[in-house]
XYZ file of N, CA, C and O in Angstrom:
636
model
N 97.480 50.903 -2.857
C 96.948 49.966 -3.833
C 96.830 48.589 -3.216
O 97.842 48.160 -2.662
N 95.733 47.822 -3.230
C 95.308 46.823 -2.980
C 96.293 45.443 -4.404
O 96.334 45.615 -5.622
N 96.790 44.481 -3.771
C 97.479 43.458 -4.281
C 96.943 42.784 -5.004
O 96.018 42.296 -4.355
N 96.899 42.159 -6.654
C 95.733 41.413 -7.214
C 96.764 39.972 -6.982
O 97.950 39.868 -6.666
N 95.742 38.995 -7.288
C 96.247 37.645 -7.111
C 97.241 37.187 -8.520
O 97.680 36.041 -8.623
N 97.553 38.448 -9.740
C 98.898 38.351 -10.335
C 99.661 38.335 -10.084
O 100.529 37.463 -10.105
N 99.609 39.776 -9.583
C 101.109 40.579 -8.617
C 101.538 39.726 -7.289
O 102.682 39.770 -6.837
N 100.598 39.027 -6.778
C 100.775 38.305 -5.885
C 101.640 37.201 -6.168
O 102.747 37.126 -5.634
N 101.095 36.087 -7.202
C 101.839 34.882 -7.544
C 103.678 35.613 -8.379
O 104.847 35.300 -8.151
N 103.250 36.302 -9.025
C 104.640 36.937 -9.471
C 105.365 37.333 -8.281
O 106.368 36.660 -8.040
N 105.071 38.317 -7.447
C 106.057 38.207 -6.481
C 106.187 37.120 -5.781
O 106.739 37.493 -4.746
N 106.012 36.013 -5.724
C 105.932 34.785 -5.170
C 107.400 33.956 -5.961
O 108.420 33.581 -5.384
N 107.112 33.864 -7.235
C 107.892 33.581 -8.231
C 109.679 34.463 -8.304
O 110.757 33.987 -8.660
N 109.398 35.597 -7.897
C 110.695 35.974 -8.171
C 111.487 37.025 -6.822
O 112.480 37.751 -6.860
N 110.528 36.691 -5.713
C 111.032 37.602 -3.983
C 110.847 36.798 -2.783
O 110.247 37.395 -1.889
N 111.207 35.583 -2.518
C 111.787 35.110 -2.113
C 111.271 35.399 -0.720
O 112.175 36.113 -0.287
N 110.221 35.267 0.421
C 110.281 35.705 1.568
C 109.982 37.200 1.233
O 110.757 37.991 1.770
N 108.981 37.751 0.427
C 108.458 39.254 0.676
C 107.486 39.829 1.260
O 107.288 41.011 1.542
N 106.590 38.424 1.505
C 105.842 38.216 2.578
C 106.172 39.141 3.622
O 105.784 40.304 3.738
N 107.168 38.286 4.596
C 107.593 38.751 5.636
C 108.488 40.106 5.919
O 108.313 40.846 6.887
N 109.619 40.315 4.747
C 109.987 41.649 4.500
C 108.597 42.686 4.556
O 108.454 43.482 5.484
N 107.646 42.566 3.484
C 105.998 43.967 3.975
C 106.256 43.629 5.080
O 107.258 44.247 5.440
N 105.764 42.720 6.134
C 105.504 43.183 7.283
C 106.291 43.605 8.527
O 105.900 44.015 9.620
N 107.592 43.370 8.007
C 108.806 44.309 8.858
C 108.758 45.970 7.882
O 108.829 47.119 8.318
N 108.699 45.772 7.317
C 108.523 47.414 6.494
C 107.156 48.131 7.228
O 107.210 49.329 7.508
N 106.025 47.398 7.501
C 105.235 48.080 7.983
C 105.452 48.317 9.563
O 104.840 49.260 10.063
N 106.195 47.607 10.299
C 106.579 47.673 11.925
C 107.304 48.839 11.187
O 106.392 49.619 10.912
N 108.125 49.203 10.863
C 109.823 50.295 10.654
C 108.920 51.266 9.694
O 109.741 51.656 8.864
N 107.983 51.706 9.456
C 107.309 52.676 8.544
C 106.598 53.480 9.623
O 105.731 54.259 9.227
N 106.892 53.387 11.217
C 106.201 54.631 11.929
C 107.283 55.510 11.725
O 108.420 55.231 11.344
N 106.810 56.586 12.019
C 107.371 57.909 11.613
C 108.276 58.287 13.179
O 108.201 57.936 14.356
N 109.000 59.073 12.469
C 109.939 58.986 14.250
C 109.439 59.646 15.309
O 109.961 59.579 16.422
N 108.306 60.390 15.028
C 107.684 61.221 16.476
C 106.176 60.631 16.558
O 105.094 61.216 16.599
N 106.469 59.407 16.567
C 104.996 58.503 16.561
C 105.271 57.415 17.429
O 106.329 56.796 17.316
N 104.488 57.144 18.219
C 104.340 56.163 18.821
C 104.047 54.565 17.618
O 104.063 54.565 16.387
N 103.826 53.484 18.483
C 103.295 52.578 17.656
C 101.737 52.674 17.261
O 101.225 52.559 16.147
N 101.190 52.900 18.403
C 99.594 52.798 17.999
C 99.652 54.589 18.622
O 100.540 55.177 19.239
N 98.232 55.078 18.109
C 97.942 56.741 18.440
C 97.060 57.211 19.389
O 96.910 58.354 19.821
N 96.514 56.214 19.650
C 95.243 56.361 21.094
C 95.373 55.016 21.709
O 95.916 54.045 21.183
N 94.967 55.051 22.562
C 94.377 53.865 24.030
C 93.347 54.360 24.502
O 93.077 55.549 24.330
N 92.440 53.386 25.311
C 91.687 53.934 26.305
C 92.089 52.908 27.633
O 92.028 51.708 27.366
N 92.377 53.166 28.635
C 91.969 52.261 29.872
C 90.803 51.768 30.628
O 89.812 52.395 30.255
N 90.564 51.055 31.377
C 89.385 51.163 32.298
C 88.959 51.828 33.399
O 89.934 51.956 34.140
N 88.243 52.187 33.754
C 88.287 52.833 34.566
C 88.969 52.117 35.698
O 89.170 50.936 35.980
N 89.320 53.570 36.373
C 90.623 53.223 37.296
C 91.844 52.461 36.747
O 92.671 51.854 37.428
N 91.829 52.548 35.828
C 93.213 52.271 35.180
C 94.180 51.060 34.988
O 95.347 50.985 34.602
N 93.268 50.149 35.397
C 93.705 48.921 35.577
C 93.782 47.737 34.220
O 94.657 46.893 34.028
N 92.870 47.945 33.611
C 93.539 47.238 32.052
C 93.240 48.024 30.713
O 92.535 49.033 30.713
N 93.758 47.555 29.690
C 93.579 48.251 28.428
C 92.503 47.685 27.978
O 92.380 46.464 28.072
N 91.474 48.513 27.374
C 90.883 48.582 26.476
C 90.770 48.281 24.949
O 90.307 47.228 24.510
N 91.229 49.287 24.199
C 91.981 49.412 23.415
C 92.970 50.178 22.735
O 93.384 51.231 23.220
N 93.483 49.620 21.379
C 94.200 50.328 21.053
C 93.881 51.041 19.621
O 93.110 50.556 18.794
N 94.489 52.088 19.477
C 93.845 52.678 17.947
C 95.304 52.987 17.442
O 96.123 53.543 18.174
N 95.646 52.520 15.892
C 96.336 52.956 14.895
C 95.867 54.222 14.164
O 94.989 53.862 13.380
N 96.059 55.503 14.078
C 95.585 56.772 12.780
C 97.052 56.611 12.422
O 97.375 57.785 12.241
N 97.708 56.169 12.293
C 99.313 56.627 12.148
C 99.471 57.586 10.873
O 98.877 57.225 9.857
N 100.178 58.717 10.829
C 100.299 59.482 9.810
C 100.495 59.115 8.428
O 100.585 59.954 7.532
N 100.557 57.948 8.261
C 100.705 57.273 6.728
C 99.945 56.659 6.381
O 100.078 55.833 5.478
N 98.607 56.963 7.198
C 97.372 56.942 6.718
C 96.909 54.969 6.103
O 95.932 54.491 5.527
N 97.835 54.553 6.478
C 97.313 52.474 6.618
C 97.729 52.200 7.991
O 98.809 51.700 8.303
N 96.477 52.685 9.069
C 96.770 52.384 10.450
C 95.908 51.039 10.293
O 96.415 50.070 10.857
N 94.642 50.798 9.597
C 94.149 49.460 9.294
C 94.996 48.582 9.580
O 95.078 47.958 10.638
N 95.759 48.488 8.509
C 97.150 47.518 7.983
C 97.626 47.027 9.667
O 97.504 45.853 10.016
N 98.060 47.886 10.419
C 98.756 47.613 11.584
C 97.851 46.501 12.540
O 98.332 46.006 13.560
N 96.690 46.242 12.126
C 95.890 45.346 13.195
C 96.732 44.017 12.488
O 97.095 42.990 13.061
N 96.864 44.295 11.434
C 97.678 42.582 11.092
C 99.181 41.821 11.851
O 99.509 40.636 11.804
N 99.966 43.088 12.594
C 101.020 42.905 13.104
C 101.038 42.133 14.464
O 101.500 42.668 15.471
N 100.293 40.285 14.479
C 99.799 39.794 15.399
C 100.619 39.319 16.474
O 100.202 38.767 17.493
N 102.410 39.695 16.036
C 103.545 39.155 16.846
C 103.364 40.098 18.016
O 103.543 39.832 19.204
N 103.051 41.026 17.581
C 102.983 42.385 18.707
C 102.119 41.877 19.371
O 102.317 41.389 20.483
N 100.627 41.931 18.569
C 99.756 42.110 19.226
C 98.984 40.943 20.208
O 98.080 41.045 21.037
N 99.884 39.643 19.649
C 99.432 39.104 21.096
C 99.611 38.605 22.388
O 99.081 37.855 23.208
N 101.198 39.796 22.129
C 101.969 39.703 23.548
C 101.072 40.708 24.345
O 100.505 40.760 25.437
N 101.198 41.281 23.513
C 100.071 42.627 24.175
C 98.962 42.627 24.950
O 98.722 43.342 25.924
N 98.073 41.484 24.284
C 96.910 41.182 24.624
C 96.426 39.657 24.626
O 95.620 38.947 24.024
N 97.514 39.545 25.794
C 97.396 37.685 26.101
C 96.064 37.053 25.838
O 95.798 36.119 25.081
N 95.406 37.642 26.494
C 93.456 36.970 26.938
C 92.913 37.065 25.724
O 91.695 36.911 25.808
N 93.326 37.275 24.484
C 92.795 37.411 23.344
C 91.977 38.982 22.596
O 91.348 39.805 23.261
N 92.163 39.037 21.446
C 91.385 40.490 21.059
C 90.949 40.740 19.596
O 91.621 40.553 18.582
N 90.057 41.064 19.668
C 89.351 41.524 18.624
C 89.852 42.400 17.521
O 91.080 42.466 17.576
N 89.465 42.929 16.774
C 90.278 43.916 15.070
C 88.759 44.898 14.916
O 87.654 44.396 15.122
N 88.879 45.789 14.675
C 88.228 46.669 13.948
C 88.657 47.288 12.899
O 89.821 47.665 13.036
N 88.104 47.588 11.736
C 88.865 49.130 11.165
C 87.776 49.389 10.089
O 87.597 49.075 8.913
N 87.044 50.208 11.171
C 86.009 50.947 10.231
C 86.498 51.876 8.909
O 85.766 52.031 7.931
N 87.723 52.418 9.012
C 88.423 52.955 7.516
C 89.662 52.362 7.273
O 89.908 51.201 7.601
N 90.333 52.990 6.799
C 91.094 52.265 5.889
C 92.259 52.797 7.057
O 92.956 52.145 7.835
N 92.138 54.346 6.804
C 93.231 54.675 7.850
C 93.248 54.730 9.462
O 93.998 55.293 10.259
N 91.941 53.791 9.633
C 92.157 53.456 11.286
C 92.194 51.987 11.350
O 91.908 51.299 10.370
N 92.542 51.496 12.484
C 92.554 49.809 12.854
C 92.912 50.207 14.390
O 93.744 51.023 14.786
N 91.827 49.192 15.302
C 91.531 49.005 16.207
C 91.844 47.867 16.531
O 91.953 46.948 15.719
N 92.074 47.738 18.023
C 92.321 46.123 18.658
C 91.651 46.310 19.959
O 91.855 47.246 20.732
N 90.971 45.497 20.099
C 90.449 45.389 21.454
C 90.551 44.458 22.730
O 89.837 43.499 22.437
N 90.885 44.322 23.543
C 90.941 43.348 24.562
C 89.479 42.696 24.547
O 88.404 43.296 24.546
N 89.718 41.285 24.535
C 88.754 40.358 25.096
C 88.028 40.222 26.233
O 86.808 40.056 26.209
N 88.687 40.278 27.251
C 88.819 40.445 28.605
C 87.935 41.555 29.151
O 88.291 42.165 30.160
N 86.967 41.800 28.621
C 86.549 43.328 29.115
C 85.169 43.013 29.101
O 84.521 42.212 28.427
N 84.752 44.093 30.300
C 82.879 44.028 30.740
C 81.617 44.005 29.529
O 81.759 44.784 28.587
N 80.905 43.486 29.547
C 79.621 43.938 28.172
C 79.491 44.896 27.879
O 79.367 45.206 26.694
N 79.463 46.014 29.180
C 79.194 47.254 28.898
C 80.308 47.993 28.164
O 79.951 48.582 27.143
N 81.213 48.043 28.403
C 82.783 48.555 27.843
C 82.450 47.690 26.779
O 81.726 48.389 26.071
N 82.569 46.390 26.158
C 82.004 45.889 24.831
C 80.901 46.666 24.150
O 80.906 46.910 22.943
N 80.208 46.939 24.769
C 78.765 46.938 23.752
C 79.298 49.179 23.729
O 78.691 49.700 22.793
N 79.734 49.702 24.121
C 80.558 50.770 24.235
C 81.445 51.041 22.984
O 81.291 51.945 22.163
N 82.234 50.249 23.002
C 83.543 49.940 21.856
C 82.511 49.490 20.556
O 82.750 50.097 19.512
N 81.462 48.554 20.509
C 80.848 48.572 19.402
C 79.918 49.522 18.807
O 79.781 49.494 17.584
N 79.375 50.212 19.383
C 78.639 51.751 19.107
C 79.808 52.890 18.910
O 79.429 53.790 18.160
N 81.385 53.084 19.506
C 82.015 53.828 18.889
C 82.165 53.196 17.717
O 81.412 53.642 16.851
N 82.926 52.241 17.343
C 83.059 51.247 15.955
C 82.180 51.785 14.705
O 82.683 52.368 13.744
N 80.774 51.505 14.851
C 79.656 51.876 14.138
C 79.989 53.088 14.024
O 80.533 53.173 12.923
N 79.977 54.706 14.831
C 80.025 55.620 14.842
C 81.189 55.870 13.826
O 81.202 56.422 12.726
N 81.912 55.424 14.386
C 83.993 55.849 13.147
C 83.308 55.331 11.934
O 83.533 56.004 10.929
N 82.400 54.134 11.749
C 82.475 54.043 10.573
C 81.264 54.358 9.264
O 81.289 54.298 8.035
N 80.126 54.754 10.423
C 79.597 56.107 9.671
C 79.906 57.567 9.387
O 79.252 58.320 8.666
N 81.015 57.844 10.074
C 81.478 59.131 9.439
C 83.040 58.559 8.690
O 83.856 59.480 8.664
N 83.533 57.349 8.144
C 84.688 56.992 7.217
C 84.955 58.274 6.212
O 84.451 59.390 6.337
N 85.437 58.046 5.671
C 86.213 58.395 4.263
C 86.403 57.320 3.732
O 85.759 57.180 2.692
N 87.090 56.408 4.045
C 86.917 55.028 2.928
C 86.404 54.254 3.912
O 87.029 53.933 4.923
N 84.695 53.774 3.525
C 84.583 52.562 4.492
C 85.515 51.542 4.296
O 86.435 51.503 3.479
N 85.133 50.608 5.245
C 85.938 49.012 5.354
C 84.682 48.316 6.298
O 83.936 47.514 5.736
N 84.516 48.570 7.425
C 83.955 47.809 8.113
C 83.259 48.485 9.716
O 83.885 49.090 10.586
N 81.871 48.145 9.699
C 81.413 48.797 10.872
C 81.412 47.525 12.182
O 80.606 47.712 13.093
N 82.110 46.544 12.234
C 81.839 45.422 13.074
C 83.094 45.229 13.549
O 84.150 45.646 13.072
N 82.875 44.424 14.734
C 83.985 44.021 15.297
C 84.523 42.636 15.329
O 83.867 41.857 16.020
N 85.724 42.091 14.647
C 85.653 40.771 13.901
C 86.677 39.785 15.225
O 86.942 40.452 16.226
N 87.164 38.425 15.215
C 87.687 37.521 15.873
C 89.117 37.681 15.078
O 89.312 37.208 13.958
N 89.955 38.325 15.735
C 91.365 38.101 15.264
C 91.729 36.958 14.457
O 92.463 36.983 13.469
N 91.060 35.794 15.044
C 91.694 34.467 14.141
C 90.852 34.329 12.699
O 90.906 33.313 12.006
N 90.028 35.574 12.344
C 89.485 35.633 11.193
C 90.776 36.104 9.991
O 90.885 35.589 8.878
N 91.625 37.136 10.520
C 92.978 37.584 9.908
C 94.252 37.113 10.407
O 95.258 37.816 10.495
N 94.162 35.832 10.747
C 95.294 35.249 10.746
C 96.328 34.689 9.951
O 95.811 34.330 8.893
N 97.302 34.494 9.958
C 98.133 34.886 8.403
C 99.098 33.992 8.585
O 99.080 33.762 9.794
N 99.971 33.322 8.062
C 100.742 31.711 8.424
C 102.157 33.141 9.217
O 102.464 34.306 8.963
N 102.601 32.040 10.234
C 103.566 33.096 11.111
C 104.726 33.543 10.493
O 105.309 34.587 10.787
N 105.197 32.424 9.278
C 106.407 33.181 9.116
C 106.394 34.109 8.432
O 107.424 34.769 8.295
N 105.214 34.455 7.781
C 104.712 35.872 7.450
C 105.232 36.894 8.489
O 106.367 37.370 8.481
N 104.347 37.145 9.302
C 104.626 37.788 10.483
C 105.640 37.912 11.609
O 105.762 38.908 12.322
N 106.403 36.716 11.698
C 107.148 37.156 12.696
C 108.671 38.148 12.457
O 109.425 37.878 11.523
N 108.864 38.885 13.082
C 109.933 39.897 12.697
C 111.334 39.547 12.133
O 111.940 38.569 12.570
N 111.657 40.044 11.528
C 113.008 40.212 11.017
C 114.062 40.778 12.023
O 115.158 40.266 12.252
N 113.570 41.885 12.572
C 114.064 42.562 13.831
C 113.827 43.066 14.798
O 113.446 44.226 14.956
N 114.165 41.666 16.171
C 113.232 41.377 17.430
C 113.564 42.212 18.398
O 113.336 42.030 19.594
N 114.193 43.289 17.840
C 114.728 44.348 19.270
C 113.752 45.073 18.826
O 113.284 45.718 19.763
N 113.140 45.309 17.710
C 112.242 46.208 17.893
C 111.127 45.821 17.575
O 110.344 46.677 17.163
N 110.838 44.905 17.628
C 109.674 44.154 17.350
C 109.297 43.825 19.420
O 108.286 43.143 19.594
N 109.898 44.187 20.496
C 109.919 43.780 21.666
C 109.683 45.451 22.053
O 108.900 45.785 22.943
N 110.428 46.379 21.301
C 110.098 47.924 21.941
C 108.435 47.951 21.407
O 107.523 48.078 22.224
N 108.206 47.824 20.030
C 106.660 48.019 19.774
C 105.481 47.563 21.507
O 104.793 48.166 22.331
N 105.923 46.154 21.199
C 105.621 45.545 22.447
C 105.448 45.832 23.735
O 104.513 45.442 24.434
N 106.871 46.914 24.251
C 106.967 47.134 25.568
C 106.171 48.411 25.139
O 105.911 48.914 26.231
N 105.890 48.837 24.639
C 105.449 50.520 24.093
C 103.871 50.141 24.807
O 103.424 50.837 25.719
N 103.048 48.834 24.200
C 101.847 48.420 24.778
C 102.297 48.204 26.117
O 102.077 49.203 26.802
N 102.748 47.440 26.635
C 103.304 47.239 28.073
C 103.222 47.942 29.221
O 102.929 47.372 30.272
N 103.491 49.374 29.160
C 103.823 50.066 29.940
C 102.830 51.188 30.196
O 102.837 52.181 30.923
N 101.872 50.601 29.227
C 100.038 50.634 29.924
C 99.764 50.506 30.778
O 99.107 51.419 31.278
N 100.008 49.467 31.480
C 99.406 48.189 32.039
C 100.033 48.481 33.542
O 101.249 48.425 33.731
N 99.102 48.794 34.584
C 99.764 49.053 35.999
C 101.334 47.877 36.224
O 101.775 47.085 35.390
N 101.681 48.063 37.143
C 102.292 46.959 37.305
C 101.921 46.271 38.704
O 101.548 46.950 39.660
N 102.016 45.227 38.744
C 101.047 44.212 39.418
C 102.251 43.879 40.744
O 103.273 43.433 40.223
N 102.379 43.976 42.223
C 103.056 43.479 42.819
C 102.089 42.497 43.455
O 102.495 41.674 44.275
């Protein structure tokens, strides 16, 4: 269920910081034989990420593009949001060739002509869903740093 701007000001009025509690409930709501995100792609030859895809089994992998504490350790150089349905959300690295861009935007389109619940066939500027931080930043940074290293260990390591 989508939040109306009642339920909103009422919980405002009587929860105190619930803001930020949802969005530690949504970090601690993967399921225990789940990763954080459910796909990647690399570049060829393997040298940076692409992106990342949320399907997570509880079906609001969308939701997870909002978790920006993660995501922009993850993806220093900046990144993009997709989520052509409801139960996918995409992140994309900035940093990446036209062609691998213009690639990622024809899959995009594609996921979101075959949806189940549209949302969106485009690929938007993260700082379009940016959300005041103390929203977002974790409640609990040990695992708010495993999410993190989980993206991390993508990423060749560089000597």
């Amino acid at each position: 269920n989508y939040l109306t701007q009642e339920h909103y000001q009422e919980l405002n009025k009587s929860h105190d910081g619930w803001q930020q509690k949802s969005f530690e409930n949504l970090r601690l709501s993967i399921a225990d034989n789940e990763n954080f995100f459910s796909q990647y792609k690399m570049a060829a030859g393997g040298q940076q990420l692409l992106w990342l895809c949320f399907m997570n089994s509880d079906g609001i992998g969308s939701s997870r593009i909002l978790l920006s504490t993660e995501l922009t350790k993850a993806f220093p150089n900046g990144y993009y949001l997709a989520f052509p349905d409801r139960s996918c959300g995409l992140v994309i690295a900035k940093d990446i060739t036209d062609k691998e861009l213009k690639e990622i935007k024809d899959m995009v389109k594609g996921m979101y002509n075959g949806a189940t619940t549209f949302m969106s066939g485009e690929l938007h500027p993260a700082s379009d869903f940016k959300l005041p931080e103390q929203w977002t930043q974790p409640i609990n940074t040990e695992f708010s740093s495993l999410l993190t290293n989980e993206i991390s260990k993508l990423r060749p390591v560089k000597l």
